[in-house]
Each structure stands twice: as C-alpha cells, then as structure tokens.
C-alpha cells in the first residue's frame, strides 16, 4: 500500500519516496519482498502515483513488479481491492505498507509459515500507547476482530495489543472477504481489518504473531519519526559491523547509506558517512569526518580526516597501503595503486596513479595517467579542459613535476623527466629531459624601493 498522502510530512514528495538511509521508504519494502522471493509485488499507488511509479520503474530486480492505482483513497480495504485483478488465486498475499520500511524478511517468513496457506496470520505488537491503532480483540487466546481506534469502546481502547498493518493471508480467501467489505464505520472507510471478522464468521483460524521489535513495524508519518527510525536503523547497522569485528570509535556517529563491506581489523573514527557500495580491505583505517561513496579501498590504506571520496557510477579504487588526506578529494574514475600518497587539498578525477605515485599538496590531477613513483609537486594542475573537450595528460614513471606547474593536455612527460617549478608545459618532454617553461629570473642589484610621496 503506497497510496496514502502523508500530510504530516509537509512535503511535496510523496511520503513513500521520502528516504531512509538514502533509499525511498517503499524501496526498503520492495527489497524485503525480493528477499522473500515473492512471485509478484503489487504496488498500490494513489497520491503522487506517477512520481511513485516512475521512481520504482526497473527497481524490482528479479521481482515481478506491478502497479495498480487507487483513486480516490477510500481506506486500506479499498486499496487492497484494487490489487485483486492482478493477484493469482493460489498462493499467499502478504500485505505491507510502503511507509513501514524496516520489517525483516525473517519476520515475514515466520508470518507466512504461520499462515500455512490456510489461516489468516496477523503481525501484532504491544504498545505502551496504542492510541490511533487498530486493537486486537481476543476471546481467550483466539483473535475475534480488529477494532479501529475511532470505532473502539472504552474497554477496547484499553487493549494494548495492536495490529501492525502487516498480514499474511491466502489469496483466494482474501478475495472473497474483500468483496464483502463495507464502509459503515466511524471513518466511512473500507477497512482491510474487517476481514478478521469475516474469517471468524467463516471458521477460518486467525492467528496473531506478536513481535517485540517496534522498529520492524514502525511507520513514518512525520519528519520526526523519519529521523528517529533513521537513527534506529543506523544503530542496527553499527551493531552488525561491530559484531563482524569492525572497530567503530562511536556507533552513534556512523551513517551507512548503502552497503559497507569490511575486512578484518578495520577502524572507523567518528562522523563518517558511507554511501552506495563501499568495500574496505583488512586493516583499513578511516579518519574522522570522512564521506566515502562508491569505492573500494584495499588493505592497510589509511584515509585521513575530512576526506571526500565519491566514485559515482565509475567507482574509485585505492590501492594497498595508500595514504589519502587529510582534506583530499577523490572523484569518479580515480584509480590509485599501492602506496600512493594523496595529501591535503589534492583533487583526483578520472586518473590512474601507479604504485608509489605521490601528490601531497594542493594539486589537481584530471584525465591523467600517472606512472610509478611519480612525484607531483605542490600546486600543480593538469589543464585537461580546453573549453570544449577533455584531453589526457600522460606522466610516465619516475617523473618529477615541480611545484605550481600547469600541464596543458594533451601532453606526455617521458619517463624520468623533470619539470621545473612554475612551468606551463604545452609540449611533450622526452624521457630523462628537463622541461622548463617560465620567464627567466632578472636580478637588478642596488634596487631602491619606491617611497610614498610627501604631501
Ligand atoms: C491501519 C490499520 C490499523 C493498524 C495501522 C497500523 C486499517 C483500517 N487499519 O490504520 O488497524 O493499527 O494501520 O499502522 O487498515 N493506504 C492506502 N490507501 C488508503 C488508505 C491507506 O494505500 O486508502 C495506505 C497508507 O498509505 C499506508 C497504509 O495504507 O501506507 C496504512 O494506512 P494508515 O492510514 O497509515 O493506517 P490506518 O488506516 O490509520
Ligand atoms: Ca487512515
């Protein structure tokens, strides 16, 4: 169900597209359905239907993703009714909400097992404050009905066991019950929860699986709830990383917005953000305040504080034992070999640096191929863009580029050549040669400085 408006988000973006860990809420739900190896996932859209459908197109992976529209929105029962034409008669339907992102596949597996192809299985939870939720009414242990808060008697409102919004139900039974729904209730809505009453009437066993994990059934209605659930999610990820041996300076100051794979003896200091696909080899250390996205960092590399790495769609690789930062920036297509050093205020884009190459201070390498052991001086840059096209700079092994050089691409510096500081290099420099391109120094002895004119 992803048709609801989400008024309390006070946003133009449909609620189910609000992001948790950088991923739209509804995509978390779809990912869970993928893990269940569901035959089909039907997304019921309404508010912002086009936007939601566009955001989900092609995101199903192996899952067969179908969309149905619910317009207008007349309640959860009415929502599920819209899916009836695209649901097969055999099999089990699991009803999920697009704004409840953190339900685990194992929890749903257990619910499906409880349903066993013939029962109505409800996921429930005891809440200290059940206000607003549907109450699970039992007689003895047997579930009799779900009564919505607005329809409940004072006695029923005292019940703390609530329906989570998640159920597993045989498709054929569900279809029959949906056809019997009406909207004669306090909200004038078609309540999905009324099917419990029909199950009881039909002699179908209704089973409730009570969870104690509120995070798994928590729905998002407001920015506050979104932020709270984000913290819960991040805390769980931090715990899982530590469980796997990763040393986090502070589990409360880590954000993983994607997938972080770590070797042994990885250390991560405070306030680091990982995005997309990141892998850290054995013994990698990440300093404080780094943003690391879409990259692969080999064993024993050290990323010093305040470094920004973003491989985008092209990825970044950092070789074994490399030292990066502090204050370094690695952009898409930076491929750094073993023992490479990238120091403060150095930017690398779409460039390959072979083993042992160094650029330690205030430099730019864009569209460059840099050989082994090259030393790239402070303040030097590749002028890779002529205003229309990008060109490559080739710096062969053991080249020494002095400080404050401009390498105007396309240009090649031969192996072992030396470039004098302050040069603007526009022509190739042969192997072993010295290339200098700057004004000759003039020295005037006995020079008198100008003095201020007297009034
Ligand atoms: C529903 C349950 C309630 C349960 C609660 C858990 C019903 C009648 N009540 O409450 O027992 O305790 O969830 O959170 O089912 N939606 C649609 N179309 C609609 C209405 C809702 O797609 O016409 C979607 C919403 O976007 C949301 C989900 O269904 O993702 C649940 O709707 P919401 O209004 O939050 O739940 P309630 O009806 O209040
Ligand atoms: Ca409602």
Coordinates of N, CA, C and O in Angstrom, one line a residue, residues 39-171:
X39 N 6.5 -14.1 -5.7 CA 6.2 -14.3 -7.1 C 6.0 -13.0 -7.8 O 6.3 -12.8 -8.9
X40 N 5.3 -12.1 -7.0 CA 4.9 -10.8 -7.6 C 4.8 -9.8 -6.5 O 4.4 -10.1 -5.4
X41 N 5.1 -8.6 -6.8 CA 4.9 -7.5 -5.9 C 3.9 -6.5 -6.5 O 4.2 -6.0 -7.6
X42 N 2.8 -6.2 -5.9 CA 1.9 -5.2 -6.4 C 2.0 -4.0 -5.6 O 1.8 -4.0 -4.4
X43 N 2.3 -2.9 -6.2 CA 2.4 -1.6 -5.5 C 1.1 -0.8 -5.8 O 0.8 -0.5 -7.0
X44 N 0.4 -0.5 -4.7 CA -0.9 0.3 -4.9 C -0.5 1.7 -4.7 O -0.1 2.2 -3.6
X45 N -0.7 2.5 -5.8 CA -0.3 3.9 -5.7 C -1.6 4.8 -5.8 O -2.7 4.3 -6.2
X46 N -1.5 6.0 -5.4 CA -2.6 7.0 -5.4 C -2.1 8.4 -5.4 O -1.8 8.9 -6.5
X47 N -1.8 8.9 -4.2 CA -1.2 10.2 -4.1 C 0.2 10.2 -4.8 O 1.0 9.3 -4.5
X48 N 0.4 11.1 -5.7 CA 1.7 11.1 -6.5 C 2.0 9.9 -7.2 O 3.1 9.5 -7.4
X49 N 0.9 9.2 -7.7 CA 1.1 7.9 -8.3 C 2.1 7.9 -9.4 O 3.0 7.0 -9.4
X50 N 2.1 8.9 -10.3 CA 3.1 8.9 -11.4 C 4.5 9.0 -10.9 O 5.4 8.3 -11.4
X51 N 4.7 9.8 -9.9 CA 6.0 10.0 -9.4 C 6.5 8.7 -8.7 O 7.7 8.3 -8.9
X52 N 5.6 8.1 -8.0 CA 6.0 6.9 -7.3 C 6.3 5.8 -8.3 O 7.3 5.1 -8.2
X53 N 5.5 5.6 -9.3 CA 5.7 4.6 -10.3 C 7.0 4.8 -11.0 O 7.7 3.9 -11.3
X54 N 7.2 6.1 -11.4 CA 8.5 6.4 -12.1 C 9.7 6.1 -11.3 O 10.7 5.6 -11.8
X55 N 9.6 6.4 -10.0 CA 10.7 6.1 -9.1 C 11.0 4.6 -8.9 O 12.1 4.2 -8.7
X56 N 9.9 3.8 -9.1 CA 10.1 2.4 -8.8 C 10.4 1.6 -10.1 O 10.8 0.4 -10.0
X57 N 10.1 2.2 -11.3 CA 10.3 1.5 -12.5 C 11.7 0.9 -12.6 O 12.7 1.6 -12.4
X58 N 11.7 -0.4 -12.9 CA 13.0 -1.1 -13.1 C 13.7 -1.4 -11.8 O 14.9 -1.8 -11.8
X59 N 13.1 -1.1 -10.6 CA 13.8 -1.3 -9.4 C 13.4 -2.7 -8.7 O 13.9 -3.0 -7.6
X60 N 12.7 -3.5 -9.4 CA 12.2 -4.8 -8.9 C 13.2 -5.9 -8.9 O 13.1 -6.9 -8.2
X61 N 14.3 -5.7 -9.7 CA 15.3 -6.8 -9.9 C 14.6 -8.0 -10.4 O 13.8 -7.9 -11.4
X62 N 14.7 -9.1 -9.8 CA 14.1 -10.4 -10.3 C 12.6 -10.4 -10.0 O 11.9 -11.3 -10.5
X63 N 12.2 -9.5 -9.1 CA 10.8 -9.4 -8.7 C 9.9 -8.9 -9.8 O 10.2 -7.9 -10.4
X64 N 8.8 -9.5 -10.0 CA 7.8 -9.1 -11.0 C 7.0 -7.9 -10.3 O 6.2 -8.2 -9.4
X65 N 7.3 -6.7 -10.7 CA 6.7 -5.5 -10.1 C 5.5 -5.0 -10.9 O 5.6 -4.7 -12.1
X66 N 4.3 -5.0 -10.3 CA 3.1 -4.5 -11.0 C 2.6 -3.3 -10.2 O 2.8 -3.2 -9.0
X67 N 1.9 -2.4 -10.9 CA 1.3 -1.2 -10.2 C -0.2 -1.2 -10.5 O -0.6 -1.5 -11.6
X68 N -0.9 -0.9 -9.4 CA -2.3 -0.6 -9.6 C -2.6 0.7 -8.9 O -1.9 1.1 -8.0
X69 N -3.6 1.4 -9.4 CA -3.9 2.8 -8.8 C -5.2 2.7 -8.0 O -6.2 2.0 -8.3
X70 N -5.1 3.4 -6.9 CA -6.3 3.6 -6.0 C -6.7 5.1 -6.0 O -6.0 5.9 -5.4
X71 N -7.7 5.4 -6.7 CA -8.2 6.8 -6.8 C -9.7 6.9 -6.7 O -10.3 6.3 -7.6
X72 N -10.3 7.5 -5.8 CA -9.7 8.1 -4.6 C -9.3 7.1 -3.6 O -9.5 5.9 -3.8
X73 N -8.7 7.5 -2.4 CA -8.3 6.6 -1.4 C -9.4 6.4 -0.4 O -9.7 7.4 0.4
X74 N -10.0 5.3 -0.4 CA -11.2 5.1 0.5 C -10.9 4.1 1.6 O -11.8 3.5 2.1
X75 N -9.6 3.9 1.9 CA -9.3 3.1 3.0 C -8.4 1.9 2.6 O -8.3 1.6 1.4
X76 N -7.9 1.2 3.6 CA -6.9 0.1 3.3 C -7.6 -1.1 2.6 O -6.9 -1.7 1.8
X77 N -8.8 -1.3 3.0 CA -9.5 -2.4 2.3 C -9.8 -2.1 0.8 O -9.5 -2.9 -0.1
X78 N -10.2 -0.9 0.6 CA -10.4 -0.4 -0.8 C -9.0 -0.4 -1.6 O -9.0 -0.8 -2.7
X79 N -7.9 -0.1 -0.9 CA -6.6 -0.2 -1.5 C -6.3 -1.6 -2.0 O -6.0 -1.8 -3.2
X80 N -6.5 -2.5 -1.1 CA -6.2 -3.9 -1.5 C -7.1 -4.5 -2.5 O -6.7 -5.3 -3.4
X81 N -8.4 -4.0 -2.5 CA -9.3 -4.4 -3.6 C -8.8 -4.1 -5.0 O -9.0 -4.8 -5.9
X82 N -8.1 -3.0 -5.1 CA -7.6 -2.6 -6.4 C -6.6 -3.6 -7.0 O -6.3 -3.7 -8.2
X83 N -5.9 -4.4 -6.1 CA -4.9 -5.3 -6.5 C -5.5 -6.7 -6.9 O -4.9 -7.5 -7.5
X84 N -6.8 -6.9 -6.6 CA -7.4 -8.2 -6.8 C -7.3 -8.7 -8.3 O -6.9 -9.8 -8.5
X85 N -7.5 -7.8 -9.3 CA -7.4 -8.3 -10.7 C -6.0 -8.8 -11.0 O -5.9 -9.7 -11.9
X86 N -5.0 -8.4 -10.4 CA -3.6 -8.8 -10.7 C -3.0 -9.9 -9.8 O -1.9 -10.3 -9.9
X87 N -3.9 -10.4 -8.8 CA -3.4 -11.4 -7.9 C -3.9 -12.8 -8.4 O -5.1 -12.9 -8.7
X88 N -3.0 -13.7 -8.4 CA -3.4 -15.1 -8.7 C -4.3 -15.6 -7.6 O -4.2 -15.1 -6.5
X89 N -5.1 -16.7 -7.8 CA -5.9 -17.2 -6.8 C -5.2 -18.1 -5.8 O -5.6 -18.3 -4.7
X90 N -4.1 -18.7 -6.3 CA -3.4 -19.6 -5.4 C -2.3 -18.7 -4.7 O -2.1 -17.6 -5.0
X91 N -1.7 -19.3 -3.7 CA -0.6 -18.6 -3.0 C -1.1 -17.7 -1.9 O -2.3 -17.7 -1.6
X92 N -0.1 -17.1 -1.3 CA -0.4 -16.3 -0.1 C -0.1 -14.8 -0.4 O 0.9 -14.5 -1.0
X93 N -0.9 -13.9 0.1 CA -0.7 -12.5 -0.1 C -0.2 -11.9 1.3 O -0.7 -12.2 2.3
X94 N 0.9 -11.2 1.2 CA 1.4 -10.5 2.4 C 1.2 -9.0 2.1 O 1.6 -8.5 1.1
X95 N 0.4 -8.4 3.0 CA 0.1 -7.0 2.9 C 1.1 -6.2 3.7 O 1.3 -6.4 4.9
X96 N 1.7 -5.3 3.0 CA 2.7 -4.4 3.6 C 2.4 -3.0 3.4 O 1.7 -2.7 2.4
X97 N 3.0 -2.1 4.2 CA 2.8 -0.6 3.9 C 4.0 0.0 3.4 O 5.1 -0.3 4.0
X98 N 3.9 0.8 2.4 CA 5.1 1.5 1.8 C 5.8 2.4 2.8 O 6.9 2.9 2.5
X99 N 5.1 2.8 3.9 CA 5.8 3.7 4.8 C 6.2 3.0 6.1 O 6.5 3.6 7.1
X100 N 6.3 1.6 6.0 CA 6.9 0.8 7.1 C 8.1 0.1 6.6 O 8.0 -1.0 6.0
X101 N 9.3 0.8 6.7 CA 10.4 0.3 5.9 C 11.3 -0.8 6.4 O 12.0 -1.5 5.7
X102 N 11.2 -1.0 7.8 CA 12.3 -1.9 8.3 C 11.8 -3.3 8.8 O 12.5 -3.9 9.7
X103 N 10.8 -3.8 8.3 CA 10.3 -5.1 8.6 C 11.4 -6.1 8.0 O 11.8 -5.9 6.9
X104 N 11.8 -7.1 8.8 CA 12.8 -8.0 8.3 C 12.1 -9.2 7.6 O 11.1 -9.6 8.0
X105 N 12.8 -9.7 6.6 CA 12.3 -10.8 5.8 C 12.0 -12.0 6.7 O 11.0 -12.7 6.6
X106 N 12.9 -12.2 7.7 CA 12.7 -13.4 8.6 C 11.4 -13.3 9.4 O 10.7 -14.3 9.6
X107 N 11.0 -12.1 9.8 CA 9.7 -11.9 10.5 C 8.6 -12.2 9.6 O 7.6 -12.9 10.0
X108 N 8.7 -11.8 8.3 CA 7.6 -12.1 7.3 C 7.6 -13.6 7.0 O 6.5 -14.2 6.8
X109 N 8.7 -14.2 6.9 CA 8.8 -15.7 6.7 C 8.0 -16.4 7.7 O 7.2 -17.3 7.5
X110 N 8.3 -16.0 9.0 CA 7.6 -16.6 10.1 C 6.1 -16.4 10.0 O 5.3 -17.4 10.3
X111 N 5.7 -15.2 9.6 CA 4.2 -14.9 9.4 C 3.6 -15.8 8.3 O 2.5 -16.3 8.5
X112 N 4.4 -16.0 7.3 CA 3.9 -16.8 6.1 C 3.8 -18.3 6.6 O 2.8 -19.0 6.2
X113 N 4.8 -18.7 7.4 CA 4.7 -20.1 7.9 C 3.5 -20.3 8.8 O 2.8 -21.3 8.7
X114 N 3.2 -19.2 9.6 CA 2.0 -19.3 10.5 C 0.7 -19.4 9.6 O -0.2 -20.1 10.0
X115 N 0.7 -18.6 8.6 CA -0.5 -18.7 7.7 C -0.7 -20.0 7.1 O -1.8 -20.5 6.9
X116 N 0.5 -20.7 6.7 CA 0.5 -22.1 6.3 C -0.5 -22.3 5.1 O -1.1 -23.4 5.0
X117 N -0.7 -21.3 4.3 CA -1.6 -21.4 3.1 C -3.1 -21.5 3.4 O -3.9 -21.7 2.5
X118 N -3.5 -21.5 4.7 CA -4.9 -21.7 5.1 C -5.4 -20.8 6.2 O -6.6 -20.6 6.3
X119 N -4.5 -20.2 7.0 CA -5.0 -19.3 8.1 C -4.8 -17.9 7.8 O -4.1 -17.5 6.8
X120 N -5.5 -17.0 8.6 CA -5.2 -15.6 8.5 C -4.2 -15.2 9.6 O -4.5 -15.4 10.8
X121 N -3.0 -14.8 9.2 CA -1.9 -14.5 10.2 C -1.7 -13.0 10.2 O -1.4 -12.4 9.2
X122 N -1.8 -12.5 11.5 CA -1.6 -11.0 11.7 C -0.3 -10.8 12.5 O 0.0 -11.5 13.4
X123 N 0.4 -9.8 12.1 CA 1.6 -9.4 12.9 C 1.1 -8.3 13.9 O 0.6 -7.3 13.4
X124 N 1.3 -8.5 15.2 CA 0.8 -7.6 16.2 C 2.0 -7.2 17.1 O 3.0 -7.8 17.1
X125 N 1.7 -6.2 17.9 CA 2.7 -5.7 18.9 C 2.0 -5.1 20.1 O 0.9 -4.4 19.9
X126 N 2.5 -5.2 21.3 CA 2.0 -4.5 22.4 C 2.7 -3.1 22.5 O 3.9 -3.0 22.4
X127 N 1.9 -2.1 22.5 CA 2.4 -0.7 22.6 C 2.0 -0.1 23.9 O 0.8 -0.1 24.2
X128 N 2.9 0.6 24.6 CA 2.6 1.3 25.8 C 1.5 2.3 25.5 O 0.6 2.5 26.3
X129 N 1.5 3.0 24.4 CA 0.5 3.9 24.0 C -0.1 3.5 22.6 O 0.4 3.8 21.6
X130 N -1.2 2.8 22.7 CA -1.8 2.2 21.5 C -2.8 3.2 20.7 O -3.4 2.8 19.7
X131 N -2.8 4.4 21.2 CA -3.7 5.4 20.6 C -3.6 5.5 19.1 O -2.5 5.6 18.5
X132 N -4.8 5.4 18.4 CA -4.8 5.5 17.0 C -4.7 4.2 16.2 O -5.1 4.2 15.0
X133 N -4.3 3.2 16.8 CA -4.1 1.9 16.1 C -5.3 1.0 16.2 O -6.2 1.2 17.1
X134 N -5.4 0.0 15.4 CA -6.4 -1.0 15.4 C -6.1 -2.0 16.6 O -5.0 -2.5 16.7
X135 N -7.1 -2.2 17.5 CA -6.8 -3.1 18.6 C -7.2 -4.5 18.3 O -8.2 -4.8 17.5
X136 N -6.4 -5.4 18.8 CA -6.6 -6.9 18.5 C -7.5 -7.4 19.7 O -7.1 -7.4 20.8
X137 N -8.7 -7.7 19.3 CA -9.7 -8.1 20.3 C -9.7 -9.7 20.3 O -9.9 -10.3 19.3
X138 N -9.4 -10.2 21.5 CA -9.4 -11.7 21.6 C -10.5 -12.1 22.6 O -10.9 -11.4 23.5
X139 N -10.9 -13.4 22.4 CA -11.7 -14.0 23.4 C -10.9 -15.2 23.8 O -10.6 -16.2 23.0
X140 N -10.3 -15.2 25.0 CA -9.3 -16.1 25.4 C -8.1 -15.8 24.6 O -7.7 -14.7 24.5
X141 N -7.5 -16.9 24.0 CA -6.4 -16.7 23.1 C -6.8 -16.4 21.7 O -6.0 -15.9 20.9
X142 N -8.0 -16.7 21.3 CA -8.4 -16.6 19.9 C -8.8 -15.2 19.5 O -9.5 -14.5 20.2
X143 N -8.2 -14.8 18.4 CA -8.5 -13.5 17.8 C -9.9 -13.4 17.3 O -10.3 -14.3 16.5
X144 N -10.6 -12.4 17.7 CA -12.0 -12.3 17.2 C -12.2 -11.2 16.2 O -13.0 -11.3 15.3
X145 N -11.4 -10.1 16.4 CA -11.6 -8.9 15.5 C -10.4 -7.9 15.7 O -9.7 -8.0 16.6
X146 N -10.3 -7.0 14.7 CA -9.5 -5.8 14.9 C -10.5 -4.7 14.9 O -11.3 -4.5 13.9
X147 N -10.4 -3.9 15.9 CA -11.3 -2.7 16.0 C -10.5 -1.5 15.9 O -9.6 -1.3 16.7
X148 N -10.8 -0.6 14.9 CA -10.1 0.6 14.8 C -10.3 1.5 16.0 O -11.4 1.5 16.5
X149 N -9.3 2.3 16.3 CA -9.3 3.2 17.5 C -10.6 4.0 17.5 O -11.3 4.1 18.5
X150 N -11.0 4.6 16.4 CA -12.1 5.5 16.3 C -13.4 4.8 16.5 O -14.5 5.4 16.8
X151 N -13.4 3.5 16.3 CA -14.7 2.7 16.4 C -14.7 1.9 17.8 O -15.7 1.3 18.1
X152 N -13.6 2.0 18.5 CA -13.5 1.1 19.7 C -14.2 1.7 20.9 O -14.3 2.9 21.1
X153 N -14.7 0.8 21.8 CA -15.3 1.2 23.0 C -14.1 1.5 24.0 O -13.0 1.2 23.7
X154 N -14.5 2.1 25.1 CA -13.5 2.5 26.1 C -12.8 1.2 26.6 O -11.5 1.2 26.8
X155 N -13.5 0.1 26.7 CA -12.9 -1.1 27.1 C -11.9 -1.7 26.1 O -10.8 -2.1 26.4
X156 N -12.3 -1.5 24.8 CA -11.4 -2.0 23.7 C -10.2 -1.1 23.6 O -9.1 -1.6 23.3
X157 N -10.4 0.2 23.9 CA -9.2 1.1 23.8 C -8.2 0.8 24.9 O -7.0 1.2 24.8
X158 N -8.6 0.1 25.9 CA -7.6 -0.3 27.0 C -6.7 -1.4 26.5 O -5.7 -1.7 27.1
X159 N -7.1 -2.1 25.4 CA -6.2 -3.1 24.9 C -4.9 -2.5 24.3 O -5.0 -1.6 23.6
X160 N -3.8 -3.1 24.7 CA -2.5 -2.6 24.2 C -2.0 -3.3 23.0 O -1.0 -2.9 22.4
X161 N -2.5 -4.5 22.7 CA -2.0 -5.2 21.6 C -2.7 -4.6 20.3 O -3.9 -4.6 20.2
X162 N -1.8 -4.2 19.4 CA -2.4 -3.5 18.2 C -1.9 -4.3 16.9 O -1.0 -5.0 16.9
X163 N -2.7 -4.1 15.9 CA -2.4 -4.7 14.6 C -1.3 -3.8 13.9 O -1.5 -2.6 13.8
X164 N -0.3 -4.4 13.4 CA 0.9 -3.7 12.9 C 0.6 -3.1 11.5 O 1.3 -2.3 11.0
X165 N -0.5 -3.6 10.8 CA -0.7 -3.3 9.4 C -0.2 -4.3 8.5 O -0.3 -4.2 7.3
X166 N 0.4 -5.4 9.0 CA 1.0 -6.4 8.2 C 0.3 -7.8 8.4 O 0.1 -8.2 9.6
X167 N -0.1 -8.4 7.4 CA -0.8 -9.7 7.5 C -0.3 -10.6 6.4 O 0.1 -10.2 5.3
X168 N -0.5 -11.9 6.6 CA -0.3 -12.9 5.5 C -1.6 -13.7 5.4 O -2.2 -14.1 6.4
X169 N -2.1 -13.8 4.2 CA -3.5 -14.3 4.0 C -3.6 -15.1 2.7 O -3.1 -14.6 1.7
X170 N -4.2 -16.3 2.7 CA -4.4 -17.0 1.4 C -5.1 -16.1 0.4 O -6.2 -15.5 0.7
X171 N -4.7 -16.0 -0.8 CA -5.2 -15.1 -1.8 C -6.7 -15.4 -2.1 O -7.5 -14.4 -2.1

